[in-house]
Amino acid sequence: MNKITATATQPVQIGWRRGDPLDGLLTREWLVTNALGGYASGTVGGACTRRFHGHLIASLPAPLARTMMLNHLEEVVEADGICYRLSGDEHGGGKEIAYPESGFLEEFLLECGLPTWRFSKNGLRIEKRVMMPHLQNTTYIVYRLLEGPPGVKLKMRPSLHFRPHEGLLTYEHPHTWDVRIHDRVEIEIDDERKLPPLRLRLLGSRVALREDIRTFEHVLYRIEKSRGYEYEGPLWSPGVVEADMKIDEDCGLVASVERWDVMKALDFSVAWQAEIDRRQKLLTISEINPEREFPAQLVLAADQFLIQPHTRVADEARLRAAGDEPRTVIAGYHWFTDWGRDTMISLEGLTLATGRRREAGNILRTFSSYIKDGLIPNMFPEGEHAGLYHTADATMWFFHAVWRYFKVTNDQETIRSLIPKLLDIIDHHIRGTLFNIQVDPRDGLLSQGAEGYQLTWMDAKVDGWVVTPRRGKAVEINALYYNALRILEQLLVIHGDVENARRMDDYANRARKSFNERFWYEKGQYLYDVVDPDDPALRPNQIFSISLDFPVLDESRWRRVVEVVQQALLTPYGLRSLSRDHPDYKATYDGDLRARDAAYHQGTVWAWLIGPFIDAWIKVHPSDTDGALQLLAGFKPHLADACIGTISEIFDAEPPYHPRGCAAQAWSVAEVLRSLYKLRA
């Protein structure tokens, strides 16, 4: 068995150390991804507290989509007659957590973004690593004995329930399982449905599966319980994988839905080294300082969201046939797919700030192929080929992303191909398109709203209740619309279309005049959130009237708006979505689905908004780079909390600002990273 070669694996992010509170073993999570949308994830302590936790969530072609293939591993090491539990679980009735062996876990850390556990006690030292090879639905779970007596034995019990990763925990639980063992170390497991088999390749000396079938009827997923979802379900196990552990030799297993020849192509040491080399290259090409731990870790976190749209086979084939490489952005782990709005907001931070310019162009061209009725898709539902288009702002963010891409790359060919599509988008908005998205001919402002739909980024909806409908003329929609008109005007001038450039200039001048007349809320000395009807709720959306490349707000009012947002909405983790003095303000985001959605945009802090706020701050305080950097200080310790090495979607609106929502969110990472890039930190 080959050994892992010594490699500098910076950066290192500590997630838990012996002596830290035990509850961190349940509340802190790890995540590895495969650039296909598949992933492996769990708690530091090994217990599955979410229905999304598992060692192999494979990204399969539609209609299957992401599928849970290997849920849990119960891990035990025996040495000198003592049994050491490596992982926690909630089997055996599902009511009480079994923590890892007390004092055995020494530390959990990310080495170059990859999770590593180190255990030590009574002269026994063991290391565990988990990784997924790039563009494979494969997970390596590998252990190494660093120090210990002869006769150390590793025992792993895999537990399974093949289901959609977001599906019910009781989803079509099979009555029969078929286990086939080839050459002792190759195992195929099927249930009675039409899914690819789970293939397990056993690693180590004298390793084999000891058949011992068990069914755990009531496995508890405590986070799902707290969120008001189904929280108990069965798991099935074929037996226990047993391996002798030898000093400095790898043992464990490889779980995959790939072909056997693909699985066998790489030993773990080779696969690990290849992935480390790939990650080191990402750090090398990054446009920010890769020598600093904070931005370097974010560069690696950004990589988790950039994927091939592997599940939409026809779309992938169509784009490849045209000579392009399909790319998109997963909005967040664990449950989001790719969303148009999130992708366009995230593009600069995930790709341009990290030196991945080619992928930025691929993403823009991929989404341009989906334009329909002047709109890019809001989202692609899990397991479906077609996108949904119910968004008023994603398409305006598309202009923003195109412009930022062009300024960095000067890619004239891509811009030339996009200009007809950008013109078509504006013309559709002038005439009116889906969901009552249209420019009002009376004042030149962009209006939107349709019963039962939430078309802006404040898009919570539960049981038919649209929490913040914001129908009418929303402040950030019109800031984005004006910005889009100016962007298109500039691109048309560059490419010699003077007539259409003048037309965009006329639209923009009218929109700007009306915006400054209509949106200023004199009583509060800030901007209405929506006009027609007028809504004076103090929200962060007004910051976009300053932050974008072509600000729509008169410069004389910039400082006041920034001050108001700073005083009422700024926190160490982003901006509140509503001021405290509003009657609908919610201080915490918790409870069941209805309670959470009621708070989602009614006070809850959004991390991604720190980026636009810093943009506006620098425009008002152009020499205060240090002050702007200080606004990002809270995110650095956050990398050791929640999902280690990345940034959560949202936070409670009041101290201690508990992280909530998605454990890893693309635009949270992207906007912090982009801000560091902008400030050259």
XYZ file of C-alpha atoms in Angstrom:
681
model
C 0.000 0.000 0.000
C 1.452 3.368 -1.006
C 1.963 6.019 1.622
C 0.763 9.598 1.383
C 3.700 11.701 0.287
C 4.604 14.701 2.404
C 3.079 17.855 0.939
C 2.626 21.394 2.144
C -1.116 21.512 2.654
C -1.801 25.121 3.491
C -4.082 26.590 4.595
C -4.939 24.780 7.832
C -8.265 25.521 9.508
C -8.826 24.102 12.997
C -12.439 23.111 13.585
C -12.330 21.389 16.986
C -9.668 20.517 19.541
C -9.627 18.373 22.639
C -10.965 20.478 25.470
C -13.496 22.334 23.302
C -17.148 21.908 24.366
C -18.575 18.541 23.357
C -21.616 20.107 21.720
C -19.269 21.328 18.978
C -19.033 17.712 17.839
C -22.709 17.930 16.875
C -23.045 21.554 15.784
C -19.905 21.829 13.640
C -19.970 20.231 10.209
C -17.625 19.325 7.388
C -18.240 19.310 3.641
C -16.377 17.956 0.619
C -17.661 18.213 -2.950
C -16.896 16.767 -6.386
C -17.637 19.616 -8.897
C -20.712 17.728 -10.105
C -23.064 18.846 -7.334
C -22.396 15.692 -5.336
C -20.929 15.872 -1.867
C -20.107 14.183 1.421
C -20.905 15.889 4.699
C -21.434 15.254 8.372
C -20.755 16.482 11.858
C -17.272 16.595 13.328
C -18.355 13.937 15.824
C -19.701 11.612 13.149
C -23.423 11.685 13.996
C -25.876 12.381 11.168
C -27.948 15.283 12.482
C -29.359 16.272 9.074
C -31.069 14.130 6.450
C -28.393 15.563 4.118
C -25.498 14.077 6.070
C -23.814 11.150 4.413
C -20.525 9.906 3.024
C -21.686 9.718 -0.591
C -24.414 11.878 -2.073
C -24.002 11.146 -5.765
C -25.030 13.556 -8.510
C -26.992 11.425 -10.975
C -28.634 12.394 -14.289
C -32.220 13.669 -14.137
C -34.731 12.578 -13.067
C -32.674 11.007 -10.259
C -30.515 14.062 -9.366
C -28.556 14.029 -6.104
C -29.050 10.733 -4.346
C -28.032 9.513 -0.906
C -25.983 6.347 -1.433
C -23.965 5.887 1.770
C -25.548 7.420 4.851
C -23.490 6.578 7.894
C -20.385 4.811 9.106
C -20.135 3.471 12.614
C -16.379 3.365 13.308
C -14.657 1.455 16.078
C -10.989 0.666 16.729
C -9.927 -2.208 18.979
C -6.473 -2.230 20.583
C -5.151 -4.130 23.612
C -8.642 -5.300 24.456
C -10.028 -1.749 24.538
C -12.747 -0.554 22.147
C -12.464 3.063 20.968
C -15.447 4.630 19.246
C -14.347 7.068 16.504
C -17.785 8.328 15.510
C -21.047 9.215 17.170
C -24.363 7.856 16.027
C -28.046 7.872 16.893
C -28.797 4.221 16.198
C -30.338 1.824 18.637
C -33.655 3.542 19.267
C -32.518 6.897 17.983
C -33.171 8.917 21.136
C -29.695 9.411 22.611
C -26.482 10.476 20.965
C -23.419 8.267 21.310
C -20.382 10.556 21.270
C -16.949 9.381 20.103
C -14.859 7.722 22.779
C -14.254 10.284 25.522
C -10.937 12.048 25.056
C -9.959 9.982 21.984
C -10.557 12.695 19.371
C -7.574 15.022 19.544
C -8.536 17.475 16.808
C -10.487 18.041 13.637
C -9.036 20.293 10.976
C -9.099 21.116 7.296
C -5.817 20.633 5.488
C -5.978 22.526 2.222
C -9.754 22.377 2.653
C -9.965 18.600 3.180
C -11.256 17.156 6.468
C -8.820 15.337 8.742
C -9.440 13.783 12.166
C -6.645 12.911 14.585
C -7.241 10.537 17.490
C -4.886 9.695 20.331
C -5.085 7.903 23.674
C -3.073 5.332 25.641
C -0.240 5.339 23.100
C -2.641 4.852 20.186
C -2.590 7.480 17.400
C -4.853 7.309 14.355
C -5.580 9.674 11.502
C -8.699 9.721 9.307
C -9.196 11.570 6.020
C -12.150 12.026 3.657
C -11.948 13.266 0.085
C -13.809 13.113 -3.240
C -11.864 13.028 -6.511
C -12.644 15.880 -8.883
C -15.584 15.085 -11.213
C -16.265 11.653 -9.712
C -19.161 10.358 -7.644
C -16.663 8.684 -5.346
C -15.668 9.148 -1.715
C -12.493 7.885 -0.045
C -12.749 7.287 3.722
C -9.265 6.326 4.806
C -7.625 5.643 8.167
C -3.965 5.345 9.118
C -2.384 3.964 12.266
C 0.413 6.352 13.206
C 1.368 4.724 16.505
C 0.081 1.751 18.439
C 0.576 -1.881 19.494
C 0.339 -4.893 17.187
C -3.106 -6.279 16.484
C -5.039 -3.031 16.145
C -8.293 -3.674 14.284
C -10.623 -1.235 12.511
C -14.337 -2.032 12.301
C -16.719 -0.020 10.097
C -20.444 -0.613 9.808
C -21.943 1.130 6.732
C -25.649 1.974 6.937
C -27.732 2.702 3.849
C -30.985 4.080 2.540
C -30.901 5.032 -1.145
C -33.126 8.103 -1.528
C -33.178 11.633 -2.949
C -30.887 13.620 -0.665
C -33.746 15.972 0.162
C -36.333 13.185 0.148
C -38.373 11.763 2.973
C -36.450 9.656 5.445
C -38.979 6.892 4.869
C -38.802 7.278 1.067
C -39.585 3.925 -0.626
C -37.622 1.931 1.901
C -36.695 -1.306 0.109
C -37.825 -4.699 1.307
C -34.820 -6.531 -0.094
C -31.163 -5.737 -0.679
C -28.754 -7.618 -2.913
C -25.125 -7.803 -1.761
C -22.514 -9.193 -4.164
C -18.902 -9.717 -3.077
C -16.139 -10.080 -5.659
C -12.584 -11.054 -4.828
C -13.215 -10.305 -1.126
C -12.601 -6.537 -1.384
C -15.150 -5.496 -4.030
C -18.768 -5.212 -2.926
C -21.844 -4.192 -4.903
C -25.089 -3.340 -3.132
C -28.451 -2.928 -4.880
C -31.913 -2.298 -3.587
C -34.997 -3.236 -5.608
C -35.223 0.076 -7.494
C -33.584 1.301 -10.694
C -30.598 3.052 -9.197
C -26.934 2.428 -9.870
C -25.375 0.010 -7.395
C -23.292 1.317 -4.536
C -19.801 -0.033 -5.003
C -17.511 -0.418 -1.999
C -13.838 -1.138 -2.466
C -12.157 -2.214 0.767
C -8.657 -0.986 1.564
C -6.092 -2.480 3.908
C -4.480 -5.700 5.103
C -6.685 -8.684 5.827
C -9.807 -6.659 5.122
C -13.226 -8.174 4.516
C -16.937 -7.679 5.061
C -18.272 -9.768 7.925
C -21.912 -10.235 7.015
C -24.151 -9.180 9.899
C -27.362 -7.703 8.524
C -29.102 -5.191 10.774
C -31.904 -2.692 10.355
C -32.027 0.442 12.485
C -35.681 1.441 12.518
C -35.612 4.835 14.228
C -32.523 6.830 13.373
C -32.976 10.387 14.641
C -31.918 13.505 12.703
C -32.134 16.187 15.374
C -31.675 19.254 13.154
C -34.577 18.106 10.974
C -36.660 17.744 14.116
C -35.833 21.282 15.214
C -36.728 22.585 11.735
C -40.147 20.940 11.738
C -39.390 18.268 9.146
C -39.688 14.488 9.213
C -36.853 13.478 11.520
C -36.831 9.679 11.953
C -36.250 6.910 9.487
C -34.710 3.479 8.979
C -31.223 2.519 7.824
C -30.041 -0.891 6.679
C -26.572 -2.363 7.123
C -25.084 -5.411 5.363
C -22.477 -6.052 8.034
C -19.154 -4.875 9.391
C -15.996 -4.171 7.396
C -13.030 -5.382 9.436
C -9.399 -4.538 8.690
C -6.072 -5.052 10.418
C -4.285 -1.738 10.932
C -0.541 -1.490 10.372
C 1.717 1.471 11.055
C 1.693 4.003 8.192
C -0.581 1.918 5.979
C -3.910 3.090 4.576
C -7.078 1.180 5.303
C -10.755 1.988 4.968
C -13.066 2.009 2.000
C -13.922 3.715 -1.268
C -17.636 4.304 -1.911
C -18.746 5.057 -5.447
C -21.342 4.755 -8.198
C -18.640 4.920 -10.866
C -17.490 1.894 -12.865
C -15.020 -0.460 -11.244
C -12.243 0.505 -13.644
C -12.671 4.173 -12.677
C -12.667 3.309 -8.983
C -9.507 1.215 -9.305
C -7.619 3.765 -11.367
C -6.332 5.695 -8.352
C -4.939 4.475 -5.067
C -5.823 6.767 -2.217
C -2.321 8.220 -1.990
C -2.417 9.092 -5.700
C -5.965 10.476 -5.503
C -5.102 12.530 -2.419
C -1.948 13.938 -4.020
C -3.832 14.805 -7.221
C -6.488 16.666 -5.256
C -3.903 18.502 -3.142
C -2.069 19.505 -6.334
C -5.326 20.747 -7.868
C -6.078 22.827 -4.793
C -2.577 24.231 -4.617
C -2.990 25.325 -8.232
C -6.208 27.142 -7.288
C -4.281 29.020 -4.617
C -1.474 29.812 -7.030
C -3.716 31.320 -9.710
C -5.865 33.228 -7.232
C -6.008 37.002 -7.695
C -5.803 37.535 -3.928
C -2.965 36.831 -1.514
C -2.858 33.022 -1.128
C -0.284 33.261 1.661
C -2.891 34.545 4.118
C -4.985 31.879 5.804
C -8.332 33.710 5.676
C -8.522 34.495 1.951
C -6.771 31.244 1.035
C -9.417 29.221 2.872
C -12.139 31.174 1.077
C -10.548 30.400 -2.303
C -10.906 26.709 -1.476
C -14.438 27.230 -0.181
C -15.338 28.981 -3.442
C -14.302 25.888 -5.384
C -17.114 23.875 -3.785
C -19.802 25.873 -5.576
C -18.440 25.746 -9.145
C -19.880 22.697 -10.881
C -20.746 21.115 -14.185
C -24.552 20.809 -14.641
C -24.063 17.072 -14.691
C -27.674 16.124 -13.980
C -29.047 17.933 -17.080
C -27.519 15.600 -19.656
C -29.218 17.101 -22.729
C -28.175 20.631 -21.841
C -24.628 19.493 -21.191
C -24.492 17.715 -24.554
C -25.910 20.732 -26.414
C -23.336 23.123 -24.976
C -20.450 20.729 -25.592
C -21.593 20.249 -29.186
C -21.287 24.017 -29.602
C -17.689 23.809 -28.411
C -18.306 25.196 -24.923
C -17.862 23.828 -21.421
C -21.082 23.970 -19.372
C -20.640 25.487 -15.917
C -22.961 26.688 -13.207
C -22.999 27.529 -9.506
C -24.600 25.578 -6.674
C -26.264 28.287 -4.576
C -25.732 26.519 -1.266
C -25.189 23.218 0.498
C -26.958 21.167 1.348
C -30.280 21.752 -0.367
C -29.990 24.467 -3.010
C -29.486 23.753 -6.705
C -28.208 26.337 -9.179
C -30.074 29.648 -9.067
C -29.722 32.421 -11.638
C -29.658 35.276 -9.139
C -27.170 33.615 -6.817
C -24.966 32.627 -9.728
C -24.727 36.137 -11.143
C -24.138 37.763 -7.763
C -21.515 35.139 -6.911
C -19.712 35.028 -10.231
C -17.135 37.737 -9.554
C -16.117 36.461 -6.127
C -16.080 32.766 -7.054
C -14.271 33.110 -10.384
C -12.743 36.502 -11.157
C -11.329 37.044 -7.665
C -9.874 33.531 -7.787
C -8.285 33.768 -11.228
C -10.779 31.358 -12.824
C -11.692 33.612 -15.725
C -12.369 30.870 -18.226
C -14.983 29.350 -15.956
C -16.592 32.768 -15.523
C -17.097 32.957 -19.279
C -18.429 29.397 -19.348
C -21.015 30.268 -16.691
C -22.213 33.356 -18.557
C -22.492 31.506 -21.848
C -24.241 28.578 -20.160
C -26.915 30.831 -18.651
C -27.289 32.850 -21.860
C -28.398 29.618 -23.545
C -31.377 29.480 -21.155
C -32.718 33.011 -21.832
C -36.460 32.877 -22.441
C -38.895 35.784 -22.842
C -36.143 38.173 -21.789
C -35.385 36.329 -18.522
C -32.717 33.984 -17.252
C -33.936 31.151 -15.002
C -34.537 31.815 -11.353
C -33.657 28.220 -10.504
C -33.405 24.657 -11.769
C -35.464 22.316 -9.574
C -33.708 19.186 -8.350
C -34.015 16.332 -10.831
C -35.654 18.357 -13.612
C -34.369 19.524 -16.985
C -36.280 22.807 -17.320
C -35.659 25.968 -15.328
C -38.221 28.193 -13.591
C -38.272 31.874 -14.567
C -40.112 33.596 -11.715
C -37.565 36.311 -10.959
C -37.405 40.029 -11.625
C -33.798 40.628 -10.621
C -31.724 37.631 -11.749
C -31.662 38.917 -15.318
C -30.534 42.375 -14.211
C -27.755 40.728 -12.185
C -26.757 38.970 -15.420
C -25.830 42.376 -16.895
C -23.794 43.141 -13.778
C -21.890 39.853 -14.052
C -21.255 40.343 -17.784
C -19.838 43.817 -17.170
C -17.565 42.732 -14.318
C -16.349 39.838 -16.478
C -15.662 42.129 -19.434
C -13.743 44.650 -17.342
C -11.402 41.918 -16.092
C -10.997 39.839 -19.279
C -11.750 42.152 -22.238
C -13.311 39.068 -23.862
C -14.700 40.755 -26.960
C -15.868 37.530 -28.579
C -18.143 36.573 -25.693
C -19.510 40.121 -25.408
C -20.187 40.235 -29.155
C -22.213 37.021 -28.875
C -24.145 38.324 -25.860
C -25.087 41.813 -27.083
C -28.084 40.636 -29.193
C -29.357 38.721 -26.174
C -28.882 41.713 -23.867
C -30.785 43.928 -26.308
C -33.563 41.350 -26.487
C -33.772 41.298 -22.681
C -34.219 45.079 -22.455
C -36.764 45.084 -25.265
C -38.774 42.385 -23.498
C -38.742 44.451 -20.308
C -39.818 47.597 -22.165
C -42.740 45.726 -23.769
C -43.488 43.670 -20.682
C -42.697 40.038 -20.047
C -43.755 37.260 -17.671
C -45.080 37.870 -14.149
C -46.003 41.500 -14.912
C -42.341 42.469 -15.185
C -42.441 45.615 -17.276
C -41.222 49.179 -17.578
C -43.966 51.635 -16.656
C -44.326 53.967 -19.675
C -45.416 56.794 -17.343
C -42.095 57.118 -15.497
C -39.636 54.656 -17.060
C -39.254 52.622 -13.843
C -39.309 48.832 -13.746
C -42.328 47.290 -12.049
C -43.025 43.688 -11.159
C -45.423 41.485 -9.262
C -47.768 38.576 -9.780
C -50.174 37.049 -7.306
C -48.650 34.057 -5.548
C -45.091 34.761 -6.693
C -42.058 36.204 -4.942
C -39.923 37.776 -7.674
C -37.174 39.616 -5.783
C -34.352 38.135 -3.729
C -36.557 38.504 -0.644
C -38.420 35.441 -1.836
C -39.786 33.528 1.173
C -43.030 31.667 0.534
C -44.734 29.030 2.658
C -48.140 27.376 2.236
C -49.076 29.893 -0.454
C -48.119 32.848 1.765
C -45.658 35.210 0.091
C -44.047 36.787 3.142
C -42.514 39.866 1.495
C -44.262 40.215 -1.886
C -42.750 43.669 -2.601
C -44.977 44.070 -5.650
C -44.586 47.351 -7.457
C -41.329 49.189 -8.100
C -38.690 47.769 -5.763
C -35.671 49.927 -5.014
C -32.923 47.416 -5.887
C -34.767 46.229 -9.006
C -34.667 49.769 -10.368
C -31.079 50.321 -9.288
C -30.178 47.136 -11.161
C -32.281 48.138 -14.180
C -30.542 51.511 -14.453
C -27.169 49.801 -14.038
C -28.077 47.313 -16.800
C -29.051 50.108 -19.191
C -25.756 51.910 -18.644
C -23.788 48.675 -19.035
C -25.508 47.862 -22.315
C -25.010 51.433 -23.498
C -21.257 51.125 -22.889
C -21.017 47.774 -24.637
C -22.971 49.062 -27.637
C -20.681 52.070 -27.959
C -17.622 49.805 -27.856
C -19.106 47.646 -30.605
C -20.232 50.555 -32.768
C -24.019 50.381 -32.396
C -24.572 54.081 -31.790
C -28.308 54.054 -32.459
C -29.127 51.455 -29.814
C -26.635 53.042 -27.417
C -28.579 56.315 -27.640
C -31.801 54.444 -27.016
C -30.330 52.897 -23.828
C -29.142 56.350 -22.768
C -32.680 57.734 -23.164
C -34.164 54.894 -21.105
C -31.491 55.350 -18.422
C -31.892 59.124 -18.143
C -35.627 58.796 -17.686
C -35.309 55.997 -15.112
C -32.723 57.946 -13.105
C -34.800 61.110 -13.016
C -37.906 59.221 -11.897
C -35.969 57.170 -9.344
C -34.622 60.238 -7.554
C -38.035 61.894 -7.609
C -39.981 58.864 -6.426
C -37.782 56.878 -4.037
C -36.552 59.500 -1.572
C -38.455 59.125 1.728
C -38.199 62.607 3.149
C -39.480 61.789 6.620
C -36.892 59.061 7.235
C -34.160 60.577 5.083
C -33.583 57.308 3.262
C -35.091 55.431 0.315
C -38.465 53.761 0.080
C -38.111 50.000 -0.276
C -40.947 49.914 -2.823
C -43.013 52.597 -4.540
C -46.408 52.140 -6.165
C -47.411 51.352 -3.461
C -45.014 53.248 -1.196
C -43.332 51.133 1.476
C -41.007 52.986 3.893
C -39.700 49.821 5.597
C -36.012 50.387 6.320
C -34.323 47.542 4.450
C -30.848 46.990 2.996
C -32.016 46.994 -0.624
C -31.424 50.736 -0.936
C -27.655 50.210 -0.704
C -27.638 49.017 -4.325
C -28.578 52.508 -5.467
C -24.979 53.433 -4.520
C -22.963 50.202 -4.685
C -23.378 49.256 -8.354
C -20.966 50.403 -11.068
C -23.503 52.947 -12.334
C -25.246 54.338 -9.233
C -28.788 55.560 -9.827
C -29.000 57.676 -6.659
C -27.871 61.330 -6.692
C -24.435 61.512 -5.084
C -25.605 64.183 -2.652
C -27.625 61.502 -0.830
C -25.042 58.715 -0.723
C -23.560 59.544 2.659
C -26.953 59.741 4.383
C -28.103 56.382 3.001
C -24.852 54.684 4.025
C -25.153 56.166 7.533
C -28.744 54.988 7.931
C -27.914 51.462 6.782
C -24.837 51.380 9.015
C -26.728 52.515 12.102
C -29.841 50.384 11.650
C -28.754 47.268 9.767
C -25.012 46.599 9.998
C -23.801 43.625 12.096
C -20.488 41.718 12.249
C -21.920 39.174 9.765
C -23.666 41.308 7.167
C -26.799 43.425 7.050
C -30.130 42.893 8.761
C -32.966 42.506 6.304
C -35.247 44.839 8.292
C -34.718 47.482 10.952
C -35.434 46.718 14.591
C -38.186 49.333 14.913
C -40.440 47.706 12.314
C -43.412 45.767 13.766
C -42.563 42.707 11.630
C -38.953 42.533 12.861
C -37.825 39.067 13.974
C -34.683 38.753 16.085
C -34.095 35.030 15.522
C -34.490 32.583 12.670
C -35.689 29.343 14.218
C -38.726 27.136 14.761
C -40.715 25.282 12.109
C -40.807 26.173 8.408
C -43.531 28.799 8.749
C -41.799 30.528 11.664
C -38.469 30.527 9.851
C -39.861 31.873 6.599
C -41.644 34.599 8.545
C -38.206 35.697 9.806
C -36.170 34.987 6.651
C -36.242 38.596 5.388
C -37.715 40.309 8.420
C -34.567 41.038 10.354
C -32.413 37.990 9.690
C -28.834 38.939 8.787
C -27.611 38.087 5.279
C -23.872 37.640 4.935
C -23.729 38.404 1.209
C -24.942 41.970 1.760
C -21.615 42.910 3.345
C -20.152 43.127 -0.163
C -22.525 45.790 -1.523
C -22.249 47.685 1.764
C -18.455 47.782 1.459
C -18.800 48.986 -2.150
C -21.003 51.844 -0.972
C -18.769 52.522 2.048
C -15.690 52.937 -0.149
C -17.549 55.327 -2.438
C -18.406 57.514 0.556
C -15.094 56.920 2.402
C -12.599 56.305 -0.440
C -9.512 56.389 1.777
C -10.861 54.162 4.572
C -9.661 50.760 3.388
C -8.850 49.718 6.955
C -12.384 50.522 8.072
C -13.785 48.472 5.209
C -11.553 45.520 6.081
C -12.716 45.691 9.686
C -16.262 45.079 8.445
C -15.101 41.599 7.375
C -13.408 40.722 10.674
C -16.318 38.675 12.044
C -16.156 36.163 9.221
C -12.640 34.975 10.050
C -13.563 33.246 13.365
C -16.774 32.030 11.729
C -14.660 29.744 9.518
C -14.040 27.633 12.639
C -17.766 27.420 13.429
C -20.887 25.932 11.814
C -19.650 24.319 8.561
C -15.882 24.500 8.988
C -14.008 26.517 6.386
C -16.961 28.200 4.733
C -19.641 30.830 5.449
C -23.265 30.254 6.390
C -26.211 31.669 4.485
C -27.724 33.772 7.281
C -27.376 34.725 10.950
C -29.751 35.712 13.721
C -30.378 39.456 13.854
C -29.205 39.880 17.452
C -26.133 38.753 19.451
C -24.691 36.173 19.542
C -25.744 36.056 15.868
C -26.146 32.283 15.586
C -25.441 31.008 12.049
C -28.548 29.658 10.344
C -29.892 28.430 7.022
C -27.612 26.712 4.536
C -24.365 25.633 6.139
C -22.346 26.764 3.098
C -23.660 29.535 0.837
C -22.136 30.602 -2.472
C -22.869 34.299 -2.342
C -21.774 34.560 1.303
C -18.353 33.169 0.411
C -18.245 35.057 -2.889
C -18.993 38.509 -1.507
C -16.528 38.253 1.372
C -13.898 36.964 -1.055
C -14.713 39.657 -3.617
C -14.423 42.319 -0.937
C -10.986 41.030 0.064
C -10.035 41.095 -3.623
C -11.340 44.640 -3.993
C -9.446 45.775 -0.913
C -6.396 43.726 -1.948
C -6.192 42.028 1.429
